[in-house]
Each structure stands twice: as structure tokens, then as C-alpha cells.
Short mmCIF file of C-alpha atoms in Angstrom, two decimals:
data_model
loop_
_atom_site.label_atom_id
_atom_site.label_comp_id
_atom_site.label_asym_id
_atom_site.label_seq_id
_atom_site.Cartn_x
_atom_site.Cartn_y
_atom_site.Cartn_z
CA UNK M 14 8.30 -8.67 -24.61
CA UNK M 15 9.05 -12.05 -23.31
CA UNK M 16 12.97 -11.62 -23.60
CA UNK M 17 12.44 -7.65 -21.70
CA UNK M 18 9.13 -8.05 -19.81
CA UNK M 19 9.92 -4.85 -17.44
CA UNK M 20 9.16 -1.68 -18.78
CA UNK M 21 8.89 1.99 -18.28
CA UNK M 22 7.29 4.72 -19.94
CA UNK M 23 8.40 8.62 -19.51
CA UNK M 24 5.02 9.74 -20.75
CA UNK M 25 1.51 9.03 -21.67
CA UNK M 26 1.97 9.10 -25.42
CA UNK M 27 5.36 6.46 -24.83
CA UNK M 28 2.72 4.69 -23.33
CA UNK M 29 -0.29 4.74 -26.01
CA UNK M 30 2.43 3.99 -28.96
CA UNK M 31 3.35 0.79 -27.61
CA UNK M 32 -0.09 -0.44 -26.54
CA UNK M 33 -1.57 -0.07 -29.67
CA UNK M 34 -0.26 -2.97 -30.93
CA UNK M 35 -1.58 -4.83 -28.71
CA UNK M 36 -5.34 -3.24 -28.52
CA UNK M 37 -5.84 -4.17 -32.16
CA UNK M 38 -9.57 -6.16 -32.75
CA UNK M 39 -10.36 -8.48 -35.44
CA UNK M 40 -13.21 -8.58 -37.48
CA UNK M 41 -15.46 -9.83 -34.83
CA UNK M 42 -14.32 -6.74 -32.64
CA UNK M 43 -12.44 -9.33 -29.86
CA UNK M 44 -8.71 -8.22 -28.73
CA UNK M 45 -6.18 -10.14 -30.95
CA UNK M 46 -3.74 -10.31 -28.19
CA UNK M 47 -5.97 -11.27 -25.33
CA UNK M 48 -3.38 -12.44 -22.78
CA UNK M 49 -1.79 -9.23 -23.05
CA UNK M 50 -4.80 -7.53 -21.64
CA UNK M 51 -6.50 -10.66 -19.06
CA UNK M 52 -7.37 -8.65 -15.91
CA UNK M 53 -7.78 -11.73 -14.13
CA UNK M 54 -4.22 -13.11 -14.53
CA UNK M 55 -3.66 -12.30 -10.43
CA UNK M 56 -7.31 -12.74 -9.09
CA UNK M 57 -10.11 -11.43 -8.81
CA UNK M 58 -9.92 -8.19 -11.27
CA UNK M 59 -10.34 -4.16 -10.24
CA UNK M 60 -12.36 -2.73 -13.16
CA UNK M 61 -10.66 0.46 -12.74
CA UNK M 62 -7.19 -1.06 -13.62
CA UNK M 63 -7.35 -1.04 -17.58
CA UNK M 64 -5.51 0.55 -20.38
CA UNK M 65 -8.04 3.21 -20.69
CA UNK M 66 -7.22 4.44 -17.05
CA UNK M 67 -3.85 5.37 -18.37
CA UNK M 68 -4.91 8.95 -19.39
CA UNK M 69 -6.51 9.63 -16.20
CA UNK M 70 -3.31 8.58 -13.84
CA UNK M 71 -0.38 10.03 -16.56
CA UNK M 72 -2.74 13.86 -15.41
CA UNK M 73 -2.63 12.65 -11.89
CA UNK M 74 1.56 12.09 -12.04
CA UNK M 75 1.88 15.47 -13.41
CA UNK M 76 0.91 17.04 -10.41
CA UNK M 77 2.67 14.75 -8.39
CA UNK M 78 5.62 14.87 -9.69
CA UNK M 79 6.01 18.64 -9.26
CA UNK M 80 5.36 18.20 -5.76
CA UNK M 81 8.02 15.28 -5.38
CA UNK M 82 10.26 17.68 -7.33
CA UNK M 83 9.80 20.37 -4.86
CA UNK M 84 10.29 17.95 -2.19
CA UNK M 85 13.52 16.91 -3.29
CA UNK M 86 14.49 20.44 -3.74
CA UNK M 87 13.33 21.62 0.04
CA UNK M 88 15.09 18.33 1.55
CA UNK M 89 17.21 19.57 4.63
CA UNK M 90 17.88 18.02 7.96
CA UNK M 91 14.66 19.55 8.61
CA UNK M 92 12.11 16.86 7.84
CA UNK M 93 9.11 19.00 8.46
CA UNK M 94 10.10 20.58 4.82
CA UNK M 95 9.33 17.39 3.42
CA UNK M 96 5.91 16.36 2.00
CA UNK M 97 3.38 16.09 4.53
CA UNK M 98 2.29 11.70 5.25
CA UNK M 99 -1.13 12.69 4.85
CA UNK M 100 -1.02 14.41 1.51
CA UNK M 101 1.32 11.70 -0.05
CA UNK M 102 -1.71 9.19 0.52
CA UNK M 103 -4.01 11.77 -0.68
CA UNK M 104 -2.37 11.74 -4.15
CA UNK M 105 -2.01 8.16 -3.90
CA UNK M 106 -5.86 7.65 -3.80
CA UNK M 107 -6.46 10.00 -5.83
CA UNK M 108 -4.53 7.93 -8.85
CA UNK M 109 -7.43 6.00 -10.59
CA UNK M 110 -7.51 2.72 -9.55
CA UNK M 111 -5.24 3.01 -6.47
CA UNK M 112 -7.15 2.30 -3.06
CA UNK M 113 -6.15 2.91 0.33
CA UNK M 114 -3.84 -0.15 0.85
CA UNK M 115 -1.94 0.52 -2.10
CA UNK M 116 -2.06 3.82 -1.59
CA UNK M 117 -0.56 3.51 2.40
CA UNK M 118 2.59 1.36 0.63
CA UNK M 119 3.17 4.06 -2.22
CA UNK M 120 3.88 7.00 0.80
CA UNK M 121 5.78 4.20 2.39
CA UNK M 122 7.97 4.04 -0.13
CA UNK M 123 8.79 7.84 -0.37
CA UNK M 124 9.05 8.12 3.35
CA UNK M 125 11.89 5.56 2.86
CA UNK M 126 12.95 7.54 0.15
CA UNK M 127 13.33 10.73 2.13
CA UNK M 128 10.39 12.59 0.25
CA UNK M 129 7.89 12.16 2.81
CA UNK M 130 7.82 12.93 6.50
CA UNK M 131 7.42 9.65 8.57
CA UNK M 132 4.07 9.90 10.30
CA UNK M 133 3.30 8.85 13.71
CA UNK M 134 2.65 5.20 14.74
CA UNK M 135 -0.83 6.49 15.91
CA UNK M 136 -1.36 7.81 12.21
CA UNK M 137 -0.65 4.86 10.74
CA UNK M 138 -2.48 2.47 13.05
CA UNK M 139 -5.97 4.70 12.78
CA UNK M 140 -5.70 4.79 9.02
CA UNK M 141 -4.63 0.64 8.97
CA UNK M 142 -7.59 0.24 11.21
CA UNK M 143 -10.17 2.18 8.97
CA UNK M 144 -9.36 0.08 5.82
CA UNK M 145 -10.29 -3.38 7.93
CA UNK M 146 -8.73 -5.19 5.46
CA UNK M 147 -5.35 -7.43 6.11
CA UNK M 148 -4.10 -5.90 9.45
CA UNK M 149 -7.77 -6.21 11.23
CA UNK M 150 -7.77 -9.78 9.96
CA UNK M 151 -4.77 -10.48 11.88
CA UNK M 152 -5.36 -8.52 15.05
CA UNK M 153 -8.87 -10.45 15.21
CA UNK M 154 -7.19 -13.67 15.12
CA UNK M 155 -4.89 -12.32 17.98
CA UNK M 156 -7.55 -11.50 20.09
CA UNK M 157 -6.74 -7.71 19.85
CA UNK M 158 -9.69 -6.57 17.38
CA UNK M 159 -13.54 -7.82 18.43
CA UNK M 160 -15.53 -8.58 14.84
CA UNK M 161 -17.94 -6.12 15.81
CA UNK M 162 -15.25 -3.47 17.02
CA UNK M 163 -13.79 -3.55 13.15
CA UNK M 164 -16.88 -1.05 12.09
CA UNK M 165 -15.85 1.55 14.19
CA UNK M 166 -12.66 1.20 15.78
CA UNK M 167 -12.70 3.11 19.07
CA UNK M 168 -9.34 4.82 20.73
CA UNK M 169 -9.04 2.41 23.00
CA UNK M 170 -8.79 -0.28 20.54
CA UNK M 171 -5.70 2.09 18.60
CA UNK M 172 -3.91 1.86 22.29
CA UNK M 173 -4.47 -2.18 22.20
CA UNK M 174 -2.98 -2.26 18.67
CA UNK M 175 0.23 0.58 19.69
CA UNK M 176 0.80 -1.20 23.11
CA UNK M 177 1.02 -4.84 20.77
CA UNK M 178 3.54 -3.37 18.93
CA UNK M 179 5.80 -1.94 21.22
CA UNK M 180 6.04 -5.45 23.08
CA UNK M 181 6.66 -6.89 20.14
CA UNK M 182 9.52 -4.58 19.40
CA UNK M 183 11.07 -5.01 23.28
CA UNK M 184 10.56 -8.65 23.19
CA UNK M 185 13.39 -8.49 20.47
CA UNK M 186 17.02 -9.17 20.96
CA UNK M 187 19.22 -5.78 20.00
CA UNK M 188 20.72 -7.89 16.81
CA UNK M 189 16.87 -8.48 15.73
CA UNK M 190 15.78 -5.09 15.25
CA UNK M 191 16.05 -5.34 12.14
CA UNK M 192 12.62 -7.46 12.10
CA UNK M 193 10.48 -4.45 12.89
CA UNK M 194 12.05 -1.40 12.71
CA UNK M 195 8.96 0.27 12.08
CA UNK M 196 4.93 0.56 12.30
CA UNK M 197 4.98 -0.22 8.55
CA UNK M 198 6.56 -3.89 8.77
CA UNK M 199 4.56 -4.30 11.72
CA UNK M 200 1.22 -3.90 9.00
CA UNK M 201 3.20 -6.05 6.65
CA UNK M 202 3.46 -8.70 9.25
CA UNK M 203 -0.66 -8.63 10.61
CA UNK M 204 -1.62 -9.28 7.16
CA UNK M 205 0.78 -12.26 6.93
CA UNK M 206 -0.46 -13.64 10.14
CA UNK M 207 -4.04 -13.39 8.94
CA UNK M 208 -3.18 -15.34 6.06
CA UNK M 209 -1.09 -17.96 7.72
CA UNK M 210 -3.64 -18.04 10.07
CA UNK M 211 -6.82 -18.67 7.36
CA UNK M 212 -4.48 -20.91 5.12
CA UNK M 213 -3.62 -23.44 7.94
CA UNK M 214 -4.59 -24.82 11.42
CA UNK M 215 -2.38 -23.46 13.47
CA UNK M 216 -4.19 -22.11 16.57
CA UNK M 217 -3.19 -18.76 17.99
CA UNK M 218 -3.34 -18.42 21.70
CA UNK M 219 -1.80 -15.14 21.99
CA UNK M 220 -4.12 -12.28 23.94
CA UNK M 221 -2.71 -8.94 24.74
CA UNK M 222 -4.32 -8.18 28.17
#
């Protein structure tokens, strides 16, 4: 493992023959290979995200693999015959341990990939909003996002949020498009600025108007 750390496995039972090894107990009925299994190595643990969860998400990939395989198949210049945004997040959550941020960065992925219609900005922003996680964190230290607006984020507040971003992306020079070239690395970039923001002292005095 330590000389080929990255692996992949084409199936559920690929999986389950080479974590057995390393799901063996001793006598006392305590993992022999403990690192191999420490939840905690990145934080705070999610519950949901052990080896016993692998049954449950191999079913879930079934199903949605056959509908990235018909995607792939119906992929034309026509983009409206490509998997609906909304139902590639729905799979996403539905994977077992998987919750809505991770899930809003797997459809990114196959939107990039051309598997998954791009959804609008207004999409994106409403469902960033709901999760208050990351992107809430860093509109509130803009100014953009009152702490007691984050419970129920009104329409008005999604118009704040679409108007920041579209200054952001004409305040930049034709060579630094690159920076934001979509809603996506504009959520990418609130949730660094919230962190930057809690992690230091630097004081924000941008206020969209």
C-alpha cells in the first residue's frame, strides 16, 4: 500500500477481497490494522463514511452508471439531451454518506465532463445558499448575507449574491477570465474567503450596495 496508495475498484466484491485483510480482529475483538480504518485521520469523522457503507453506495453506482452511460450515448450539440443538474445532485445525495456539498462538486465535475447540463447561476446560488455552510460564511463576512437572513434566504438576498458575482467577473481584465469562469469557482472562492477571513485578522471592508 505505501509504495501504490491510489486505488480503484471495478466492483463491490474487488472491493470486499482486499479489505478483508485489513478488517481482521484479534482476540480481544479490536481491528489489527487500526490506522487503516481511523475515521478521524482528516477531522472531525462522518459516521456514515465506513467500510460497511460500501454495499450500500456500490447499489447506488449501479444505477448511476446506467444513467451516465446513457448520457454519454445521447451526447449531441444539443445539451438539453444531457442529464438534467438537478438529478445529477439527486444521485449524488442519495450515495450514503455524500451530503449536499459534496454532492454540488460531484455534478460539477460531470458538467465539466459534458454529462451534465450546466445549470443556471440562479440554480446554483439558491441551492449554495440553502446548505449555509462555506459560501454563507463568506458572503456574511462581505456584508452580503445578514446572520439572521442565513435561515431563510429570501430572493432578494439570491439577487445580492448574482449581482456580487457578475462585478466580480467585469471587474476582471479579458486575460483574467480565467479566475472565474464560472458560478462554481465563484463557491470555491466564498468558502476560501470565509476561511482566510476566520484564520487571520484581516478586516474586510467590502459591501455590495
Amino acid at each position: 500500500m505505501k509504495s501504490n496508495p491510489r486505488f480503484s475498484f471495478g466492483s463491490l466484491k474487488a472491493f470486499e477481497e482486499f479489505a478483508a485483510p485489513f478488517l481482521k480482529e484479534d482476540k480481544n475483538g479490536k481491528p489489527t490494522h487500526p490506522e487503516i480504518c481511523n475515521i478521524s485521520a482528516y477531522g472531525t469523522p462522518n459516521p456514515k463514511r465506513a467500510v460497511k457503507s460500501a454495499k450500500d453506495i456500490a447499489v447506488v453506482f449501479e444505477t448511476w452508471n446506467k444513467h451516465v452511460d446513457n448520457s454519454i450515448k445521447k451526447h449531441s450539440s444539443d445539451s438539453s439531451e444531457l442529464l438534467p443538474f438537478d438529478a445529477a445532485l439527486s444521485y449524488a445525495q442519495s450515495i450514503k454518506g455524500i451530503g449536499s456539498l459534496t454532492a454540488l462538486m460531484i455534478a460539477e465535475d460531470l458538467c465539466y465532463a459534458g454529462l451534465v447540463q450546466l445549470p443556471t447561476d440562479r440554480f446554483v446560488v439558491k441551492f449554495f445558499l440553502n446548505m449555509d455552510k462555506g459560501a454563507s460564511n463568506g458572503l456574511q463576512a462581505l456584508g452580503v448575507l445578514g446572520s439572521q437572513e442565513r435561515r431563510r434566504p429570501s430572493q432578494g438576498c439570491q439577487e445580492r449574491v448574482l449581482r456580487l458575482f457578475n462585478s466580480v467577473k467585469e471587474s476582471l481584465a479579458e486575460e483574467e477570465q480565467w479566475m472565474m469562469p464560472d458560478i462554481f469557482y465563484f463557491e470555491h472562492c466564498l468558502c476560501k474567503l470565509s476561511r482566510a477571513y476566520q484564520k487571520s485578522e484581516l478586516a474586510l471592508l467590502l459591501r455590495v450596495e
